[in-house]
PDB file of C-alpha atoms in Angstrom:
ATOM      1  CA  MET A   6      19.525  -5.777  31.043  1.00 48.00           C
ATOM      2  CA  SER A   7      15.548  -5.374  30.330  1.00 67.00           C
ATOM      3  CA  LEU A   8      14.461  -4.177  27.130  1.00 95.00           C
ATOM      4  CA  ILE A   9      11.620  -2.429  28.573  1.00 97.00           C
ATOM      5  CA  HIS A  10      12.278   0.808  29.946  1.00 97.00           C
ATOM      6  CA  ALA A  11      11.022   1.816  33.326  1.00 96.00           C
ATOM      7  CA  SER A  12       9.166   4.767  31.898  1.00 98.00           C
ATOM      8  CA  ALA A  13       7.266   2.881  29.174  1.00 98.00           C
ATOM      9  CA  VAL A  14       3.638   1.739  30.308  1.00 98.00           C
ATOM     10  CA  ILE A  15       2.396  -1.652  29.122  1.00 98.00           C
ATOM     11  CA  GLU A  16      -1.225  -2.151  30.202  1.00 98.00           C
ATOM     12  CA  ASP A  17      -2.185  -5.438  31.608  1.00 98.00           C
ATOM     13  CA  GLY A  18      -3.178  -7.987  29.055  1.00 98.00           C
ATOM     14  CA  ALA A  19      -0.751  -6.765  26.376  1.00 98.00           C
ATOM     15  CA  ILE A  20       1.489  -9.693  24.833  1.00 97.00           C
ATOM     16  CA  LEU A  21       4.796  -9.101  23.988  1.00 97.00           C
ATOM     17  CA  GLY A  22       7.096 -11.843  22.346  1.00 96.00           C
ATOM     18  CA  ASN A  23      10.587 -12.786  23.063  1.00 95.00           C
ATOM     19  CA  ASN A  24      13.453 -10.151  22.698  1.00 96.00           C
ATOM     20  CA  VAL A  25      10.919  -7.111  22.175  1.00 98.00           C
ATOM     21  CA  SER A  26      12.278  -3.675  22.855  1.00 98.00           C
ATOM     22  CA  VAL A  27      10.001  -0.778  24.194  1.00 98.00           C
ATOM     23  CA  GLY A  28      11.597   2.591  24.550  1.00 98.00           C
ATOM     24  CA  PRO A  29      11.153   5.369  27.043  1.00 98.00           C
ATOM     25  CA  PHE A  30       7.421   6.758  27.525  1.00 98.00           C
ATOM     26  CA  ALA A  31       6.122   4.311  24.819  1.00 98.00           C
ATOM     27  CA  TYR A  32       2.569   3.139  25.532  1.00 98.00           C
ATOM     28  CA  ILE A  33       1.233  -0.296  24.706  1.00 98.00           C
ATOM     29  CA  GLY A  34      -2.539  -1.079  25.101  1.00 98.00           C
ATOM     30  CA  ALA A  35      -4.356  -4.187  26.956  1.00 98.00           C
ATOM     31  CA  ASN A  36      -5.312  -5.698  23.687  1.00 98.00           C
ATOM     32  CA  VAL A  37      -2.003  -5.312  21.693  1.00 98.00           C
ATOM     33  CA  LYS A  38       0.249  -8.309  20.777  1.00 98.00           C
ATOM     34  CA  ILE A  39       3.520  -7.917  19.691  1.00 98.00           C
ATOM     35  CA  GLY A  40       5.722 -10.560  17.918  1.00 97.00           C
ATOM     36  CA  ASP A  41       9.586 -11.499  18.494  1.00 96.00           C
ATOM     37  CA  ASN A  42      12.227  -9.089  18.070  1.00 97.00           C
ATOM     38  CA  THR A  43      10.032  -5.868  17.291  1.00 98.00           C
ATOM     39  CA  THR A  44      11.587  -2.514  18.633  1.00 98.00           C
ATOM     40  CA  VAL A  45       9.083   0.176  19.953  1.00 98.00           C
ATOM     41  CA  ALA A  46      10.803   3.437  19.942  1.00 98.00           C
ATOM     42  CA  PRO A  47      10.201   6.217  22.959  1.00 98.00           C
ATOM     43  CA  HIS A  48       7.006   7.747  22.720  1.00 98.00           C
ATOM     44  CA  ALA A  49       5.191   5.415  20.242  1.00 98.00           C
ATOM     45  CA  VAL A  50       1.642   4.629  21.078  1.00 98.00           C
ATOM     46  CA  ILE A  51       0.345   1.170  20.308  1.00 98.00           C
ATOM     47  CA  GLU A  52      -3.474   0.625  21.272  1.00 98.00           C
ATOM     48  CA  GLY A  53      -6.498  -0.801  20.177  1.00 98.00           C
ATOM     49  CA  HIS A  54      -7.019  -4.555  18.817  1.00 98.00           C
ATOM     50  CA  THR A  55      -3.834  -4.289  17.371  1.00 99.00           C
ATOM     51  CA  THR A  56      -1.501  -7.464  16.450  1.00 98.00           C
ATOM     52  CA  ILE A  57       1.818  -6.907  15.052  1.00 98.00           C
ATOM     53  CA  GLY A  58       4.405  -9.637  13.635  1.00 98.00           C
ATOM     54  CA  LYS A  59       7.837 -10.491  13.906  1.00 98.00           C
ATOM     55  CA  ASN A  60      11.115  -8.268  13.340  1.00 98.00           C
ATOM     56  CA  ASN A  61       9.111  -4.716  12.854  1.00 98.00           C
ATOM     57  CA  ARG A  62      10.562  -1.525  13.673  1.00 98.00           C
ATOM     58  CA  ILE A  63       8.323   1.163  15.022  1.00 98.00           C
ATOM     59  CA  PHE A  64       9.751   4.497  15.530  1.00 98.00           C
ATOM     60  CA  SER A  65       9.110   7.714  17.926  1.00 98.00           C
ATOM     61  CA  HIS A  66       5.638   9.369  17.952  1.00 98.00           C
ATOM     62  CA  SER A  67       4.044   6.653  15.842  1.00 98.00           C
ATOM     63  CA  ALA A  68       0.326   6.232  16.577  1.00 98.00           C
ATOM     64  CA  VAL A  69      -0.591   2.635  15.934  1.00 99.00           C
ATOM     65  CA  GLY A  70      -3.831   1.294  16.397  1.00 98.00           C
ATOM     66  CA  THR A  71      -5.679   4.420  17.345  1.00 98.00           C
ATOM     67  CA  ILE A  72      -9.483   4.707  16.978  1.00 98.00           C
ATOM     68  CA  PRO A  73     -10.721   5.252  13.081  1.00 98.00           C
ATOM     69  CA  GLN A  74     -11.271   8.830  11.885  1.00 97.00           C
ATOM     70  CA  ASP A  75     -14.730   7.917  10.701  1.00 97.00           C
ATOM     71  CA  LEU A  76     -17.660   9.479  12.331  1.00 96.00           C
ATOM     72  CA  LYS A  77     -19.820   6.322  12.061  1.00 96.00           C
ATOM     73  CA  TYR A  78     -17.464   4.335  14.437  1.00 97.00           C
ATOM     74  CA  ASN A  79     -18.986   3.818  17.772  1.00 97.00           C
ATOM     75  CA  GLY A  80     -16.575   1.754  19.565  1.00 97.00           C
ATOM     76  CA  GLU A  81     -17.165  -1.809  17.653  1.00 97.00           C
ATOM     77  CA  HIS A  82     -14.504  -4.263  17.777  1.00 98.00           C
ATOM     78  CA  VAL A  83     -12.078  -3.419  14.784  1.00 98.00           C
ATOM     79  CA  GLU A  84      -8.510  -4.576  14.106  1.00 98.00           C
ATOM     80  CA  LEU A  85      -5.263  -3.564  12.834  1.00 99.00           C
ATOM     81  CA  ILE A  86      -2.987  -6.535  11.602  1.00 99.00           C
ATOM     82  CA  ILE A  87       0.491  -5.921  10.737  1.00 99.00           C
ATOM     83  CA  GLY A  88       2.958  -8.728   9.363  1.00 99.00           C
ATOM     84  CA  ASP A  89       6.554  -9.167   9.714  1.00 99.00           C
ATOM     85  CA  ASN A  90       9.709  -7.315   8.851  1.00 99.00           C
ATOM     86  CA  ASN A  91       7.924  -3.851   8.514  1.00 99.00           C
ATOM     87  CA  THR A  92       9.443  -0.206   9.333  1.00 99.00           C
ATOM     88  CA  ILE A  93       7.083   2.342  10.557  1.00 99.00           C
ATOM     89  CA  ARG A  94       8.867   5.650  10.715  1.00 98.00           C
ATOM     90  CA  GLU A  95       8.327   8.871  13.051  1.00 98.00           C
ATOM     91  CA  PHE A  96       4.885  10.474  13.069  1.00 98.00           C
ATOM     92  CA  THR A  97       3.008   7.793  11.074  1.00 98.00           C
ATOM     93  CA  LEU A  98      -0.672   7.188  11.754  1.00 98.00           C
ATOM     94  CA  LEU A  99      -2.448   4.035  11.287  1.00 98.00           C
ATOM     95  CA  ASN A 100      -6.119   3.214  11.905  1.00 98.00           C
ATOM     96  CA  PRO A 101      -7.848  -0.013  12.395  1.00 98.00           C
ATOM     97  CA  GLY A 102     -10.827  -0.943  10.321  1.00 98.00           C
ATOM     98  CA  THR A 103     -14.494  -0.236  10.743  1.00 98.00           C
ATOM     99  CA  GLU A 104     -17.613  -2.397  10.966  1.00 97.00           C
ATOM    100  CA  GLY A 105     -18.849  -1.006   7.356  1.00 95.00           C
ATOM    101  CA  GLY A 106     -15.330  -1.978   5.799  1.00 96.00           C
ATOM    102  CA  GLY A 107     -14.845  -5.373   7.123  1.00 97.00           C
ATOM    103  CA  SER A 108     -13.364  -4.306  10.405  1.00 98.00           C
ATOM    104  CA  ILE A 109      -9.627  -5.075   9.710  1.00 98.00           C
ATOM    105  CA  THR A 110      -6.893  -2.830   8.563  1.00 98.00           C
ATOM    106  CA  LYS A 111      -3.898  -4.850   7.247  1.00 98.00           C
ATOM    107  CA  ILE A 112      -0.439  -4.412   6.655  1.00 98.00           C
ATOM    108  CA  GLY A 113       1.734  -7.385   5.031  1.00 99.00           C
ATOM    109  CA  ASN A 114       5.278  -7.792   5.271  1.00 99.00           C
ATOM    110  CA  GLY A 115       8.523  -6.028   4.544  1.00 99.00           C
ATOM    111  CA  ASN A 116       6.821  -2.596   3.559  1.00 99.00           C
ATOM    112  CA  LEU A 117       8.570   0.657   4.571  1.00 99.00           C
ATOM    113  CA  LEU A 118       6.288   3.510   5.908  1.00 99.00           C
ATOM    114  CA  MET A 119       8.475   6.687   5.847  1.00 98.00           C
ATOM    115  CA  GLY A 120       7.742   9.674   8.284  1.00 98.00           C
ATOM    116  CA  TYR A 121       4.135  11.248   8.601  1.00 98.00           C
ATOM    117  CA  VAL A 122       2.415   8.499   6.320  1.00 98.00           C
ATOM    118  CA  HIS A 123      -1.240   7.625   7.251  1.00 98.00           C
ATOM    119  CA  LEU A 124      -3.228   4.610   6.595  1.00 98.00           C
ATOM    120  CA  GLY A 125      -7.106   5.469   6.948  1.00 98.00           C
ATOM    121  CA  HIS A 126      -9.483   2.884   8.166  1.00 98.00           C
ATOM    122  CA  ASP A 127      -9.869  -0.681   6.262  1.00 98.00           C
ATOM    123  CA  VAL A 128      -6.794  -0.120   4.133  1.00 98.00           C
ATOM    124  CA  ILE A 129      -5.021  -3.255   2.995  1.00 98.00           C
ATOM    125  CA  ILE A 130      -1.388  -3.168   1.848  1.00 98.00           C
ATOM    126  CA  GLY A 131       0.423  -6.167   0.392  1.00 98.00           C
ATOM    127  CA  ASP A 132       3.870  -7.136   0.673  1.00 98.00           C
ATOM    128  CA  ASN A 133       7.350  -5.129  -0.013  1.00 98.00           C
ATOM    129  CA  CYS A 134       5.635  -1.616  -0.485  1.00 98.00           C
ATOM    130  CA  ILE A 135       7.361   1.570  -0.170  1.00 98.00           C
ATOM    131  CA  LEU A 136       5.298   4.780   1.101  1.00 99.00           C
ATOM    132  CA  ALA A 137       7.411   7.930   0.981  1.00 98.00           C
ATOM    133  CA  ASN A 138       7.101  10.760   3.675  1.00 98.00           C
ATOM    134  CA  GLY A 139       3.750  11.978   4.061  1.00 98.00           C
ATOM    135  CA  ALA A 140       1.634   9.700   1.558  1.00 98.00           C
ATOM    136  CA  THR A 141      -1.913   9.675   2.663  1.00 98.00           C
ATOM    137  CA  LEU A 142      -4.129   6.644   2.058  1.00 98.00           C
ATOM    138  CA  ALA A 143      -7.873   7.351   2.794  1.00 98.00           C
ATOM    139  CA  GLY A 144     -10.177   4.608   3.812  1.00 98.00           C
ATOM    140  CA  HIS A 145     -10.654   1.254   1.824  1.00 98.00           C
ATOM    141  CA  VAL A 146      -7.664   2.047  -0.399  1.00 98.00           C
ATOM    142  CA  GLU A 147      -5.869  -1.416  -1.365  1.00 98.00           C
ATOM    143  CA  LEU A 148      -2.350  -1.710  -2.462  1.00 98.00           C
ATOM    144  CA  GLY A 149      -1.020  -4.995  -4.101  1.00 98.00           C
ATOM    145  CA  ASN A 150       2.716  -6.098  -3.759  1.00 98.00           C
ATOM    146  CA  HIS A 151       6.115  -3.794  -4.417  1.00 98.00           C
ATOM    147  CA  VAL A 152       4.074  -0.630  -4.867  1.00 98.00           C
ATOM    148  CA  VAL A 153       5.962   2.653  -4.544  1.00 98.00           C
ATOM    149  CA  ILE A 154       3.762   5.867  -3.523  1.00 98.00           C
ATOM    150  CA  GLY A 155       5.855   8.998  -3.747  1.00 98.00           C
ATOM    151  CA  GLY A 156       6.015  11.638  -0.972  1.00 98.00           C
ATOM    152  CA  LEU A 157       3.136  14.065  -0.423  1.00 98.00           C
ATOM    153  CA  THR A 158       0.508  11.952  -2.434  1.00 98.00           C
ATOM    154  CA  PRO A 159      -2.953  11.690  -1.283  1.00 98.00           C
ATOM    155  CA  ILE A 160      -5.158   8.843  -2.206  1.00 98.00           C
ATOM    156  CA  HIS A 161      -9.044   8.708  -2.597  1.00 98.00           C
ATOM    157  CA  GLN A 162     -10.894   6.430  -0.582  1.00 98.00           C
ATOM    158  CA  PHE A 163     -11.712   2.960  -2.171  1.00 98.00           C
ATOM    159  CA  VAL A 164      -8.836   3.503  -4.895  1.00 98.00           C
ATOM    160  CA  HIS A 165      -7.017   0.301  -5.935  1.00 98.00           C
ATOM    161  CA  ILE A 166      -3.156   0.051  -6.887  1.00 98.00           C
ATOM    162  CA  GLY A 167      -2.178  -3.110  -8.475  1.00 98.00           C
ATOM    163  CA  ASP A 168       1.282  -4.799  -8.215  1.00 98.00           C
ATOM    164  CA  TYR A 169       4.497  -3.192  -8.860  1.00 98.00           C
ATOM    165  CA  ALA A 170       2.659   0.056  -9.635  1.00 98.00           C
ATOM    166  CA  MET A 171       4.512   3.474  -8.979  1.00 98.00           C
ATOM    167  CA  ILE A 172       2.705   6.955  -8.251  1.00 98.00           C
ATOM    168  CA  GLY A 173       4.862   9.909  -8.359  1.00 98.00           C
ATOM    169  CA  GLY A 174       5.744  12.296  -5.565  1.00 98.00           C
ATOM    170  CA  ALA A 175       3.136  15.057  -4.910  1.00 98.00           C
ATOM    171  CA  SER A 176       0.511  13.556  -7.049  1.00 98.00           C
ATOM    172  CA  ALA A 177      -3.231  13.043  -6.384  1.00 98.00           C
ATOM    173  CA  LEU A 178      -4.943   9.801  -7.146  1.00 98.00           C
ATOM    174  CA  SER A 179      -8.579   9.465  -7.243  1.00 98.00           C
ATOM    175  CA  GLN A 180      -8.883   6.469  -9.543  1.00 98.00           C
ATOM    176  CA  ASP A 181      -7.398   2.914 -10.053  1.00 98.00           C
ATOM    177  CA  ILE A 182      -3.786   2.234 -10.950  1.00 98.00           C
ATOM    178  CA  PRO A 183      -3.444  -1.219 -13.074  1.00 98.00           C
ATOM    179  CA  PRO A 184      -0.387  -3.262 -11.807  1.00 98.00           C
ATOM    180  CA  PHE A 185       2.905  -2.698 -13.434  1.00 98.00           C
ATOM    181  CA  CYS A 186       2.032   1.074 -14.540  1.00 98.00           C
ATOM    182  CA  LEU A 187       3.501   4.541 -13.685  1.00 98.00           C
ATOM    183  CA  ALA A 188       1.192   7.367 -12.639  1.00 98.00           C
ATOM    184  CA  GLU A 189       1.969  10.937 -11.644  1.00 98.00           C
ATOM    185  CA  GLY A 190       0.214  14.547 -11.741  1.00 97.00           C
ATOM    186  CA  ASN A 191      -2.684  16.607 -10.187  1.00 95.00           C
ATOM    187  CA  ARG A 192      -5.051  14.530 -10.712  1.00 95.00           C
ATOM    188  CA  ALA A 193      -2.474  11.728 -11.537  1.00 98.00           C
ATOM    189  CA  ASN A 194      -2.526  10.115 -15.110  1.00 98.00           C
ATOM    190  CA  LEU A 195      -1.093   6.777 -16.313  1.00 98.00           C
ATOM    191  CA  ARG A 196       2.554   8.003 -17.722  1.00 97.00           C
ATOM    192  CA  GLY A 197       3.549   4.062 -19.010  1.00 97.00           C
ATOM    193  CA  LEU A 198       4.805   1.010 -17.488  1.00 98.00           C
ATOM    194  CA  ASN A 199       6.971   1.319 -14.004  1.00 98.00           C
ATOM    195  CA  LEU A 200      10.033   0.040 -16.011  1.00 98.00           C
ATOM    196  CA  THR A 201      12.733   0.583 -13.286  1.00 96.00           C
ATOM    197  CA  GLY A 202      10.629  -1.419 -10.954  1.00 97.00           C
ATOM    198  CA  LEU A 203       9.856  -4.269 -13.658  1.00 98.00           C
ATOM    199  CA  ARG A 204      13.280  -4.635 -14.390  1.00 98.00           C
ATOM    200  CA  ARG A 205      14.516  -5.275 -10.642  1.00 96.00           C
ATOM    201  CA  HIS A 206      11.857  -7.971 -10.619  1.00 96.00           C
ATOM    202  CA  MET A 207      10.977  -9.427 -14.093  1.00 97.00           C
ATOM    203  CA  ALA A 208      12.473 -11.348 -17.173  1.00 97.00           C
ATOM    204  CA  ARG A 209      12.855  -8.959 -20.236  1.00 98.00           C
ATOM    205  CA  GLU A 210      10.377 -11.481 -21.823  1.00 98.00           C
ATOM    206  CA  GLU A 211       7.612 -10.431 -19.420  1.00 98.00           C
ATOM    207  CA  ILE A 212       8.427  -6.813 -19.724  1.00 98.00           C
ATOM    208  CA  ASN A 213       8.167  -7.067 -23.552  1.00 98.00           C
ATOM    209  CA  ALA A 214       4.653  -8.732 -23.332  1.00 98.00           C
ATOM    210  CA  LEU A 215       3.531  -5.861 -20.799  1.00 98.00           C
ATOM    211  CA  LYS A 216       4.883  -3.178 -23.232  1.00 98.00           C
ATOM    212  CA  LYS A 217       2.933  -4.567 -26.204  1.00 98.00           C
ATOM    213  CA  ALA A 218      -0.195  -4.969 -24.297  1.00 98.00           C
ATOM    214  CA  TYR A 219       0.001  -1.191 -22.641  1.00 98.00           C
ATOM    215  CA  ARG A 220       0.330   0.065 -26.226  1.00 97.00           C
ATOM    216  CA  GLU A 221      -2.889  -2.121 -27.567  1.00 98.00           C
ATOM    217  CA  LEU A 222      -4.836  -0.944 -24.209  1.00 98.00           C
ATOM    218  CA  PHE A 223      -3.725   2.649 -23.879  1.00 97.00           C
ATOM    219  CA  GLU A 224      -2.293   3.915 -27.129  1.00 95.00           C
ATOM    220  CA  GLU A 225      -4.487   2.734 -29.913  1.00 94.00           C
ATOM    221  CA  GLY A 226      -7.739   4.590 -29.262  1.00 92.00           C
ATOM    222  CA  ASN A 227     -10.176   1.568 -29.298  1.00 95.00           C
ATOM    223  CA  PRO A 228     -12.711   0.741 -26.080  1.00 96.00           C
ATOM    224  CA  LEU A 229     -10.603  -0.204 -23.230  1.00 97.00           C
ATOM    225  CA  GLN A 230     -12.559  -3.124 -21.877  1.00 96.00           C
ATOM    226  CA  GLU A 231     -12.942  -4.496 -25.238  1.00 97.00           C
ATOM    227  CA  VAL A 232      -9.328  -4.410 -25.970  1.00 98.00           C
ATOM    228  CA  ALA A 233      -8.437  -6.070 -22.300  1.00 98.00           C
ATOM    229  CA  GLN A 234     -10.715  -8.747 -23.193  1.00 98.00           C
ATOM    230  CA  THR A 235      -9.389  -9.456 -26.240  1.00 98.00           C
ATOM    231  CA  ILE A 236      -5.919  -9.789 -24.839  1.00 98.00           C
ATOM    232  CA  ILE A 237      -6.651 -12.062 -21.955  1.00 98.00           C
ATOM    233  CA  GLU A 238      -8.195 -14.526 -24.500  1.00 98.00           C
ATOM    234  CA  SER A 239      -5.040 -14.364 -26.651  1.00 98.00           C
ATOM    235  CA  THR A 240      -2.167 -13.949 -24.312  1.00 98.00           C
ATOM    236  CA  SER A 241      -0.009 -16.715 -22.830  1.00 97.00           C
ATOM    237  CA  SER A 242       1.319 -14.053 -20.140  1.00 98.00           C
ATOM    238  CA  GLU A 243       0.324 -14.574 -16.906  1.00 98.00           C
ATOM    239  CA  LYS A 244       1.485 -10.729 -15.987  1.00 98.00           C
ATOM    240  CA  VAL A 245      -0.622  -9.501 -18.989  1.00 98.00           C
ATOM    241  CA  LYS A 246      -3.540 -11.476 -17.770  1.00 98.00           C
ATOM    242  CA  GLN A 247      -3.320  -9.817 -14.314  1.00 98.00           C
ATOM    243  CA  LEU A 248      -3.140  -6.379 -15.876  1.00 98.00           C
ATOM    244  CA  CYS A 249      -6.189  -6.924 -17.979  1.00 98.00           C
ATOM    245  CA  GLU A 250      -8.151  -8.709 -15.363  1.00 98.00           C
ATOM    246  CA  PHE A 251      -7.512  -5.453 -13.051  1.00 98.00           C
ATOM    247  CA  ILE A 252      -8.937  -3.210 -15.944  1.00 98.00           C
ATOM    248  CA  MET A 253     -11.990  -5.237 -16.206  1.00 98.00           C
ATOM    249  CA  THR A 254     -12.684  -5.308 -12.518  1.00 98.00           C
ATOM    250  CA  SER A 255     -11.801  -1.944 -11.967  1.00 98.00           C
ATOM    251  CA  LYS A 256     -14.554   0.194  -9.791  1.00 97.00           C
ATOM    252  CA  ARG A 257     -13.243   3.787 -10.091  1.00 97.00           C
ATOM    253  CA  GLY A 258     -12.045   3.636 -13.665  1.00 97.00           C
ATOM    254  CA  ILE A 259      -8.525   4.042 -14.907  1.00 97.00           C
ATOM    255  CA  PRO A 260      -6.938   7.645 -15.561  1.00 97.00           C
ATOM    256  CA  PHE A 261      -5.324   7.826 -18.687  1.00 95.00           C
ATOM    257  CA  THR A 262      -5.319  10.020 -21.828  1.00 89.00           C
ATOM    258  CA  ARG A 263      -4.321   8.613 -25.460  1.00 78.00           C
ATOM    259  CA  THR A 264      -0.793   9.554 -25.549  1.00 71.00           C
ATOM    260  CA  LYS A 265       2.193   7.118 -26.217  1.00 72.00           C
ATOM    261  CA  MET A 266       4.871   6.298 -23.568  1.00 65.00           C
ATOM    262  CA  ASN A 267       7.941   8.520 -23.410  1.00 53.00           C
ATOM    263  CA  GLU A 268      10.627   7.465 -25.407  1.00 43.00           C
ATOM    264  CA  ASP A 269      12.818   6.636 -22.236  1.00 48.00           C
ATOM    265  CA  LYS A 270      10.064   4.548 -20.931  1.00 45.00           C
ATOM    266  CA  LYS A 271      10.408   2.123 -23.653  1.00 46.00           C
TER     267      LYS A 271
END
């Protein structure tokens, strides 16, 4: 039995790997490349210079690779690159890059993009991230690995979110969130470490080192970048160095107030 439904439209020039399934009324443009064992559900649209890896699932009414929502875009060659083992749910909107942002939007491996997620132009996403329903990333946003974004959360352009960070649902984020941290609220503010996520992936010793560093950075009232530099020079923990280096290089600043972590987050 053919894996390509008779009503699907696949333009000449499109390249489909082995065992690719395309459902009824789906559209695949001439410059699209799709890797092995990927499924494209009914009514999905994939166009532009879009490259998709292996074992992805693209659900109904997704719009993948449509031109950037940027008034400066004037038909330049831009790309959307998607890795392997991603799940892209219904009504997602994924735009390619723009000339001013490097011309590439890139999604890594093993990510879950739930319904109505939007990734703007020049967004970069690492591996194993979860974006809940209605999460909206403006242009040039960058996520590390294992990031969780709660539902109905908009993220301002150029924001950078580090590895293992979590943003609560219905937040509004306009500044950078360091790795391993939890933020929520409108506007979003640091609330502590993302301990639930850390416990799934890290040893207790690393978590304890991050707790100590967090307190020194955000609770003791000293200048943030000075504290970060001091910690970098004294710690042997690579995770703590990663946290502090993120702070040192942040361009949009870190949203926090001098309050202690809640007891249930310690």
